[in-house]
mmCIF file of C-alpha atoms and ligand atoms in Angstrom:
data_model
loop_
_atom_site.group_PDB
_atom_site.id
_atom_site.type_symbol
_atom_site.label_atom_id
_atom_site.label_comp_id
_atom_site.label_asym_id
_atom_site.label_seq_id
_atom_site.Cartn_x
_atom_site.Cartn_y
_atom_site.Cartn_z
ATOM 1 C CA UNK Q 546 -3.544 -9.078 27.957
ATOM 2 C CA UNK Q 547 -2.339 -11.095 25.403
ATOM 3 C CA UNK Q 548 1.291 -13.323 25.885
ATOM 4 C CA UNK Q 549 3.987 -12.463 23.912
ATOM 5 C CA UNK Q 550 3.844 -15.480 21.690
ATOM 6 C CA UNK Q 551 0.690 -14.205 20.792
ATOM 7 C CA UNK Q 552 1.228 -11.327 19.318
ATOM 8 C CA UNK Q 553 3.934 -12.519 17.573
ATOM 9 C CA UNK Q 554 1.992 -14.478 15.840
ATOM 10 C CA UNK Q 555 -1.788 -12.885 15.718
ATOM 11 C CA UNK Q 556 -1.911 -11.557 11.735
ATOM 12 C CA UNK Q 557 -2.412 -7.494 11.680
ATOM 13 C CA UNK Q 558 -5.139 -7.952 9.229
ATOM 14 C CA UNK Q 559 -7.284 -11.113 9.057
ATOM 15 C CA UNK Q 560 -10.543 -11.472 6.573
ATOM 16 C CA UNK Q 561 -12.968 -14.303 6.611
ATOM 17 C CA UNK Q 562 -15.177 -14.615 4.290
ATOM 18 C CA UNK Q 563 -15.514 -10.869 3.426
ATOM 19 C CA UNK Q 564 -18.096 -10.362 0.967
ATOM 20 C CA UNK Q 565 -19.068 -7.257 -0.614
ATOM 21 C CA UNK Q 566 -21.845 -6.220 -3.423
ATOM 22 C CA UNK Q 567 -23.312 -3.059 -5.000
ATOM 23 C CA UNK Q 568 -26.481 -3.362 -6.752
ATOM 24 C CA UNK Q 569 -26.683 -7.262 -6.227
ATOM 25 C CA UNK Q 570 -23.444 -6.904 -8.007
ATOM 26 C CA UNK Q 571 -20.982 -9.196 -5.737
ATOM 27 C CA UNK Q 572 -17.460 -7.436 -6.410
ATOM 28 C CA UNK Q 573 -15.402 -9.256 -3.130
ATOM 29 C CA UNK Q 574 -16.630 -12.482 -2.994
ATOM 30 C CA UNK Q 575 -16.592 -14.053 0.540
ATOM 31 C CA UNK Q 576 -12.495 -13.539 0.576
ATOM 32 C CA UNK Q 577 -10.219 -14.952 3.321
ATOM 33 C CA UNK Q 578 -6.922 -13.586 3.742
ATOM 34 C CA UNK Q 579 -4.069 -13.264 6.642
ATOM 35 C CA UNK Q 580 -1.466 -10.105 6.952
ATOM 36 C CA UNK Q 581 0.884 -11.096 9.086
ATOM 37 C CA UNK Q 582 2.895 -8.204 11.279
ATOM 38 C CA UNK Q 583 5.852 -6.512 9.105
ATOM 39 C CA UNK Q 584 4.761 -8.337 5.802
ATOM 40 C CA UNK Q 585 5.187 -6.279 2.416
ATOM 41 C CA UNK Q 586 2.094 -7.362 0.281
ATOM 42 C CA UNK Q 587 1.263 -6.247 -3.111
ATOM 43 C CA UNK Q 588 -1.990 -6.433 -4.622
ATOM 44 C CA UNK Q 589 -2.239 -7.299 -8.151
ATOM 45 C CA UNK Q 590 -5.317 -6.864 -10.171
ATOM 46 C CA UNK Q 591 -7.671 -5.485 -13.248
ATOM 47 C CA UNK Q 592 -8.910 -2.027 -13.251
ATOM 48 C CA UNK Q 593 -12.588 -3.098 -11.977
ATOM 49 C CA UNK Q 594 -11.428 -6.258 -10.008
ATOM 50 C CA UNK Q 595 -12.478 -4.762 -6.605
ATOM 51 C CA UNK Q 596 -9.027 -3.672 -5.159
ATOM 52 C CA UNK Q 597 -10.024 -0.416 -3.908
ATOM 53 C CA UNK Q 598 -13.049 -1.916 -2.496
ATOM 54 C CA UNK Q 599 -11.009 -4.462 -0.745
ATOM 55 C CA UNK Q 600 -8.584 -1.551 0.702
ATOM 56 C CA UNK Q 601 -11.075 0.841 1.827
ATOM 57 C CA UNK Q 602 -12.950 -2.589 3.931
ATOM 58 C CA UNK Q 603 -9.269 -2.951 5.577
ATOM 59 C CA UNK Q 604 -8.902 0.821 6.125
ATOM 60 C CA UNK Q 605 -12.774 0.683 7.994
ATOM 61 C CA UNK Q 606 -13.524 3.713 5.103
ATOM 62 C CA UNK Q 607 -16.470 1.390 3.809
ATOM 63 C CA UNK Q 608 -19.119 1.584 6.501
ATOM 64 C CA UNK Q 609 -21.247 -1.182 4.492
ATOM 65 C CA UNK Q 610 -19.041 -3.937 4.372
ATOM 66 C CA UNK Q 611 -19.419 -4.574 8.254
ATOM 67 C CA UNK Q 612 -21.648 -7.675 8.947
ATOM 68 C CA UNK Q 613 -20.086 -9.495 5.656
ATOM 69 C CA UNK Q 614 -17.827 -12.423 7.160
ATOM 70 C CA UNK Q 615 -15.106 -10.936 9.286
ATOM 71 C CA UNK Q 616 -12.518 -8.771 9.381
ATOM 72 C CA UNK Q 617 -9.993 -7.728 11.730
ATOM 73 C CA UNK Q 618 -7.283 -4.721 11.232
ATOM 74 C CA UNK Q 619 -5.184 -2.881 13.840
ATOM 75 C CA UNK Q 620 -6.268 0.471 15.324
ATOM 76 C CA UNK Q 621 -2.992 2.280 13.983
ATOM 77 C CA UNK Q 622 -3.584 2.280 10.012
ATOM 78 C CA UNK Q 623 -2.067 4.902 7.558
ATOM 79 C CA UNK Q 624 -3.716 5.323 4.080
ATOM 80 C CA UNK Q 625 -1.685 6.490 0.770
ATOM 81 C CA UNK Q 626 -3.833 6.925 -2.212
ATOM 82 C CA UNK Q 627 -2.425 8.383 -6.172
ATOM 83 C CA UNK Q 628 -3.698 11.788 -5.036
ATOM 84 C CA UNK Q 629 -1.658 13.221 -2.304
ATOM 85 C CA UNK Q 630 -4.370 14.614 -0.520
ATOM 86 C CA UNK Q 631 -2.950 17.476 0.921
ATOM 87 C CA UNK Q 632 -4.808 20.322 2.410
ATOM 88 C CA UNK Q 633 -3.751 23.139 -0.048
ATOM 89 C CA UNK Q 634 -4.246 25.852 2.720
ATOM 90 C CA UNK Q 635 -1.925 24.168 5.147
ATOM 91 C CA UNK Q 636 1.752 23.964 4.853
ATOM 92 C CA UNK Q 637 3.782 21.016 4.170
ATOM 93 C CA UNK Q 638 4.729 20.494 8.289
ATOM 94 C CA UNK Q 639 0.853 21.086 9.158
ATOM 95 C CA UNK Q 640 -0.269 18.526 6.768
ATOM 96 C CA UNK Q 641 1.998 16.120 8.056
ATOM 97 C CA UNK Q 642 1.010 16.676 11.713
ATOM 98 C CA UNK Q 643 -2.540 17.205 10.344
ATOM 99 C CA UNK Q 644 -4.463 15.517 13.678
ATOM 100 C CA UNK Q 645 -1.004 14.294 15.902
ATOM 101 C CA UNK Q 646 1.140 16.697 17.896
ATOM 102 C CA UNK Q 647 4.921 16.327 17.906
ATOM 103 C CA UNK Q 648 6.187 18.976 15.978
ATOM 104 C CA UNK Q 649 9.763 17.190 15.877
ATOM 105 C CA UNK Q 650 8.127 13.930 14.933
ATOM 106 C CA UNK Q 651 6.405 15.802 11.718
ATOM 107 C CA UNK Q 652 10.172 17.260 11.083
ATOM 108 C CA UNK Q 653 11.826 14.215 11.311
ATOM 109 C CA UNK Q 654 9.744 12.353 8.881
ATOM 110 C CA UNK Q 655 9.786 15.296 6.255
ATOM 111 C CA UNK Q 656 14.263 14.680 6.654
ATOM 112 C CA UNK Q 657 13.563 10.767 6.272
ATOM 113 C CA UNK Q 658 10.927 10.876 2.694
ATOM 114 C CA UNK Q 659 14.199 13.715 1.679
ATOM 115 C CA UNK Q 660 11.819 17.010 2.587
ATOM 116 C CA UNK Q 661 14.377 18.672 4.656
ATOM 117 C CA UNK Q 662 13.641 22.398 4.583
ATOM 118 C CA UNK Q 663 10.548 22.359 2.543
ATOM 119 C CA UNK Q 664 8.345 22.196 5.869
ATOM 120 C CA UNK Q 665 6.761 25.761 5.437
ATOM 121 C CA UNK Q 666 6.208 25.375 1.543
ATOM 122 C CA UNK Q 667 2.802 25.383 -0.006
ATOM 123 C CA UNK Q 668 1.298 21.973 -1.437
ATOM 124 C CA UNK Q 669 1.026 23.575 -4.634
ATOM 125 C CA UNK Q 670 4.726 24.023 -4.500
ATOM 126 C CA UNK Q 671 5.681 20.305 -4.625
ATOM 127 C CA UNK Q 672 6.021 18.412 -7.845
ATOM 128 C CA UNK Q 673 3.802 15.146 -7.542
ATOM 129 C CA UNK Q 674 6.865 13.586 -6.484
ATOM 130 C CA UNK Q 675 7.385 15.566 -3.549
ATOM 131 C CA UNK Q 676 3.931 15.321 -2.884
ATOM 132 C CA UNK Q 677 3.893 11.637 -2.495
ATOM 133 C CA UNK Q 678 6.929 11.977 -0.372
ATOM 134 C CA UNK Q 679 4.732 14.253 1.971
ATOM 135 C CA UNK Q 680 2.185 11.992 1.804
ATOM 136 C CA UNK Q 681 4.429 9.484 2.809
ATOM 137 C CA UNK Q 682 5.688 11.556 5.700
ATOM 138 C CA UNK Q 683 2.025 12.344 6.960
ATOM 139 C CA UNK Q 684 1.273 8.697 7.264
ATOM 140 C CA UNK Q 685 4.769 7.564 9.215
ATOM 141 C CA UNK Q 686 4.077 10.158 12.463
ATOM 142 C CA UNK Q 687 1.223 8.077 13.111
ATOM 143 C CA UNK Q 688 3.867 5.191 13.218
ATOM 144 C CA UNK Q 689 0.881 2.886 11.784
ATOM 145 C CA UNK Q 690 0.936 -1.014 12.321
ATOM 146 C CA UNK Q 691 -0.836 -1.619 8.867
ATOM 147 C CA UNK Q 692 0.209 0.923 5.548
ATOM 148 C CA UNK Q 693 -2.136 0.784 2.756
ATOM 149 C CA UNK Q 694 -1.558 2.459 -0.103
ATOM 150 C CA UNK Q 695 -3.713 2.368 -3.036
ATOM 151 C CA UNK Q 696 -1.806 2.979 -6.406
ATOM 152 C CA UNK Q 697 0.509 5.834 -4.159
ATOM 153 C CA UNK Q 698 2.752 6.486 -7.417
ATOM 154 C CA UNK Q 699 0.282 5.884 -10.191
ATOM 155 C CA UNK Q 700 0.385 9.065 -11.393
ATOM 156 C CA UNK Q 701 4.235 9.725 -11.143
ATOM 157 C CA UNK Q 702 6.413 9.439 -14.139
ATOM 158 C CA UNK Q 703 8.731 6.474 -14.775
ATOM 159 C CA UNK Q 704 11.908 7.805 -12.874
ATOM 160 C CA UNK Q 705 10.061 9.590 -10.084
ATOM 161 C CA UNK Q 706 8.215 6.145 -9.563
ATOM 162 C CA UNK Q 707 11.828 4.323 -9.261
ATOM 163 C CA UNK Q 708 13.331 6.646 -6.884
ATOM 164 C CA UNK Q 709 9.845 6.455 -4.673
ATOM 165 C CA UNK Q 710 9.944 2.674 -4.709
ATOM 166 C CA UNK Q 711 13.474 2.649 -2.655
ATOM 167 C CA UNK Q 712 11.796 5.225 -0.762
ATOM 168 C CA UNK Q 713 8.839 2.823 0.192
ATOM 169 C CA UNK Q 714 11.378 -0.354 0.811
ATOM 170 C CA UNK Q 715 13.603 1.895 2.747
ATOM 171 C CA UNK Q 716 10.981 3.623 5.274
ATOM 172 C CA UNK Q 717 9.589 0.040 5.373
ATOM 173 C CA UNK Q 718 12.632 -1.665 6.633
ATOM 174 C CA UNK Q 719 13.017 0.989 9.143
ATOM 175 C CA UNK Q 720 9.298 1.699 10.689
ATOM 176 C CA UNK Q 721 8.472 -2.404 9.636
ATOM 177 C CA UNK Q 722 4.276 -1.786 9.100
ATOM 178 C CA UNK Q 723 2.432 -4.859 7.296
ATOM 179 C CA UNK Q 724 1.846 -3.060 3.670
ATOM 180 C CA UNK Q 725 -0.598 -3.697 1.454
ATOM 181 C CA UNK Q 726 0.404 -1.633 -1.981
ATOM 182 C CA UNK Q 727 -2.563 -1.994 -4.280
ATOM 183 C CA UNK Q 728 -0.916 -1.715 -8.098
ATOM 184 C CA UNK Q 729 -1.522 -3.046 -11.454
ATOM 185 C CA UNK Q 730 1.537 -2.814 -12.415
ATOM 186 C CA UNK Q 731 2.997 -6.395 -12.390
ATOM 187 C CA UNK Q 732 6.717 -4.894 -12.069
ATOM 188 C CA UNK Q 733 5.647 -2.320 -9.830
ATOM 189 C CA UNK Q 734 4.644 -5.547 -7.731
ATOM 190 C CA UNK Q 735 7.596 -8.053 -7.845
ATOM 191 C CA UNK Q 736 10.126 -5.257 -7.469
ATOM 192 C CA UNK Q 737 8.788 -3.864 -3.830
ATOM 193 C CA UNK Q 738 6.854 -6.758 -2.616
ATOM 194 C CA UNK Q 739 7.562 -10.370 -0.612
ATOM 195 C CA UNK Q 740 4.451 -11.661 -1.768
ATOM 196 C CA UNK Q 741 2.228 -11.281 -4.105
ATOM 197 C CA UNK Q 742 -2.271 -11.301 -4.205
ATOM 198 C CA UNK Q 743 -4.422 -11.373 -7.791
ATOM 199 C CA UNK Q 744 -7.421 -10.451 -7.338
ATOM 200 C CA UNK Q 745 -9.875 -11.539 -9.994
ATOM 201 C CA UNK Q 746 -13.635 -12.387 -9.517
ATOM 202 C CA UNK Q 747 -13.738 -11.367 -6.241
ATOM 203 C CA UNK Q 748 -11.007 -13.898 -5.175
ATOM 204 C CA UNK Q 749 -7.610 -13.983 -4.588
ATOM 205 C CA UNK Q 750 -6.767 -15.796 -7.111
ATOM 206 C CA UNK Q 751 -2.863 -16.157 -6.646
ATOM 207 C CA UNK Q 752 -0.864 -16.111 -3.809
ATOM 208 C CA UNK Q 753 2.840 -15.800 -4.503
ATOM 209 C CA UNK Q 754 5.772 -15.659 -2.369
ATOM 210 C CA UNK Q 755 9.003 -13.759 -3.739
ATOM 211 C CA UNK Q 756 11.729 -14.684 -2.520
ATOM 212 C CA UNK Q 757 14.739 -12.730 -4.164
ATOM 213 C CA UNK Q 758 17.042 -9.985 -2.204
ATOM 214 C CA UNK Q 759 16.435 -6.141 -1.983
ATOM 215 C CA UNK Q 760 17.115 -3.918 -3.990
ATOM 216 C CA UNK Q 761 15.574 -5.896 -6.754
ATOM 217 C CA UNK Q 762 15.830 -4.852 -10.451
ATOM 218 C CA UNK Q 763 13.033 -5.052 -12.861
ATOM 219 C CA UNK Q 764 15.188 -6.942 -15.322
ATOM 220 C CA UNK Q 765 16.709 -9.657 -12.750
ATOM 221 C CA UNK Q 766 16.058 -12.873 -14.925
ATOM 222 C CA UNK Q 767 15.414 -15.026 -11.657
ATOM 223 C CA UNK Q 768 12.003 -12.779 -10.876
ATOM 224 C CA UNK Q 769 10.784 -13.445 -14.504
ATOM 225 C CA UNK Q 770 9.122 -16.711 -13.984
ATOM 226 C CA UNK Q 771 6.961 -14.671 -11.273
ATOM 227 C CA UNK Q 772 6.166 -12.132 -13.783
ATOM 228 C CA UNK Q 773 4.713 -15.355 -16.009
ATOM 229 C CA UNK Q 774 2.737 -16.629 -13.313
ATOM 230 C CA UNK Q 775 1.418 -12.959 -12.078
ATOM 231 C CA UNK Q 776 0.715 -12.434 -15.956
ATOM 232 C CA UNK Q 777 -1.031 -15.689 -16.578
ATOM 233 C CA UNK Q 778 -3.117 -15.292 -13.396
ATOM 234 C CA UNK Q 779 -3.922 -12.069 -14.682
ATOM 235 C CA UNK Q 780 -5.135 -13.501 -18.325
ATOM 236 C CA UNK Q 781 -2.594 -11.536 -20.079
ATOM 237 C CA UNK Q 782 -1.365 -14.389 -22.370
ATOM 238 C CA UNK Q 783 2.002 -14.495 -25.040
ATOM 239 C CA UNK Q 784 -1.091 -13.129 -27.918
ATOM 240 C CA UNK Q 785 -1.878 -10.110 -25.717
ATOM 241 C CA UNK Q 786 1.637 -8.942 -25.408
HETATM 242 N N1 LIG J 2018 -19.503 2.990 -4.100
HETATM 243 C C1 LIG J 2018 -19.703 2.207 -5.155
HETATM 244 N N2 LIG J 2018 -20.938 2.068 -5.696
HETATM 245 C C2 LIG J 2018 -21.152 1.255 -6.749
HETATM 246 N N3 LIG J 2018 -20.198 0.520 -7.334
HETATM 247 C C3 LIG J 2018 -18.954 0.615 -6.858
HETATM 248 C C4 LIG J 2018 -18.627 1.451 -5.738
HETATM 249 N N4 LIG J 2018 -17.305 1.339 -5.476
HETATM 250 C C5 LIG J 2018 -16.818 0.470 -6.387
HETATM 251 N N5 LIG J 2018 -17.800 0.023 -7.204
HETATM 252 C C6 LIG J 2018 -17.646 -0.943 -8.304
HETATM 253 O O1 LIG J 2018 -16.929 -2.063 -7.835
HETATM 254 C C7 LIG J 2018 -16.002 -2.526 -8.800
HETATM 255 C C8 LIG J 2018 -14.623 -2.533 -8.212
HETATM 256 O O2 LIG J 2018 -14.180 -1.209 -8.049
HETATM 257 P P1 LIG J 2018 -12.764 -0.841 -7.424
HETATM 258 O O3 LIG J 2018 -12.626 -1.535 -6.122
HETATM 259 O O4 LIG J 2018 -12.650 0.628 -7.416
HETATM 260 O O5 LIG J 2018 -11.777 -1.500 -8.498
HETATM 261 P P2 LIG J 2018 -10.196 -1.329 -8.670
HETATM 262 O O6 LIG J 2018 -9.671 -0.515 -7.548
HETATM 263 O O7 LIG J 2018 -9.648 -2.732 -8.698
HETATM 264 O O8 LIG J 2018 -10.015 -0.684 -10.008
HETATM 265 C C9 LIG J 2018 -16.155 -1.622 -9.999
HETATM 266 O O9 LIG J 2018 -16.992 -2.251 -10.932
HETATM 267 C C10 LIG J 2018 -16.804 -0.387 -9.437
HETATM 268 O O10 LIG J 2018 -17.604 0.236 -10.389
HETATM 269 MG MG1 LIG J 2019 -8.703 1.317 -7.522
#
């Protein structure tokens, strides 16, 4: 049994050298990182640059990676990816509780991602907004310690992707999970997050604390010299733009 002090402090995720290749090719590259409990982390990189790879080791969905270094994540972890992955057979309510009982759980977390009354609609009913949103909903009932969400509103338009992102801050401040939102969308990532990861050659190349109040707008002045340094760890220089 571990004293309280403990688990205030013990990180939800911890990585130690986590390594991981395909075909000799090394895409994480013996990476060591801490999550610490109720911490909203964004992770910045290139199409390519491994971030999927790194969020399926954390999610234990990559079977291979175990031996590399070490990793530690909690046993309560909800996954978001672009794709809503509903079961198109199911209703909206079953795909919530999809493997939990607690019918008034599932209902509850429909009213809180703003799903009130569409619990007996079809998946194929939603827009991809509301999809997300049941998405969303699916992975709160299983009150998770660690979110990860792997480009969740990638393939939303520009306004649905706004209204989602006080979605995500909101249900965050009120469940408090460690996230980890993979994006490579630098705004995306200094709007929603407290600190910051680039990944790039199978490091982390840059980690960045944000320190500004929420709601945060993308055209606050103060967050633009994070944008520069997120940008310039990236390799997008001034020419590029
Ligand atoms: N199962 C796999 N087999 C072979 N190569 C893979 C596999 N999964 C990912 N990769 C490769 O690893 C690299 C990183 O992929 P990924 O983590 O999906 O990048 P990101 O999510 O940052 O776009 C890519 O070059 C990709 O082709
Ligand atoms: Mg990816």
């Amino acid at each position: 049994m571990a004293t309280h002090t403990e688990q205030l402090t013990r990180p939800t995720v911890q990585l130690r050298g986590l390594t991981r290749s395909f075909d000799r090719r090394t895409v994480l590259d013996s990476i060591d990182l801490d999550l610490p409990p109720g911490q909203f982390t964004a992770l910045l990189g290139h199409s390519g640059s491994g971030k999927s790879t790194l969020l399926r080791a954390i999610a234990g969905l990559d079977h291979e990676v175990v031996g590399s270094g070490h990793l530690t994540a909690p046993e309560r972890v909800s996954v978001v990816f672009q794709d809503s992955r509903l079961l198109p057979w199911r209703r909206v309510l079953d795909n919530v509780l999809l493997g939990t009982d607690g019918e008034d759980k599932g209902r509850e977390a429909l009213v809180e991602v703003g799903l009130e009354g569409r619990e007996r609609a079809w998946p194929n009913e939603l827009s991809g907004g509301e999809a997300q949103r049941a998405a969303l909903a699916r992975s709160l009932v299983r009150e998770p310690e660690l979110l990860l969400a792997d480009e969740p509103f990638g393939a939303l338009d520009a306004l649905t992707r706004i209204k989602m992102h006080g979605l995500l801050r909101e249900l965050w401040k009120r469940h408090r999970p460690s996230v980890l939102l993979v994006t490579h969308d630098v705004d995306e990532a200094i709007v929603l997050a407290d600190r910051v990861l680039v990944l790039d050659q199978g490091r982390i190349g840059l980690d960045l604390t944000i320190d500004r109040p929420h709601p945060r707008s993308y055209r606050d002045p103060r967050l633009g010299e994070h944008r520069e340094r997120l940008l310039a760890a990236l390799g997008v220089t001034e020419d590029h733009r």
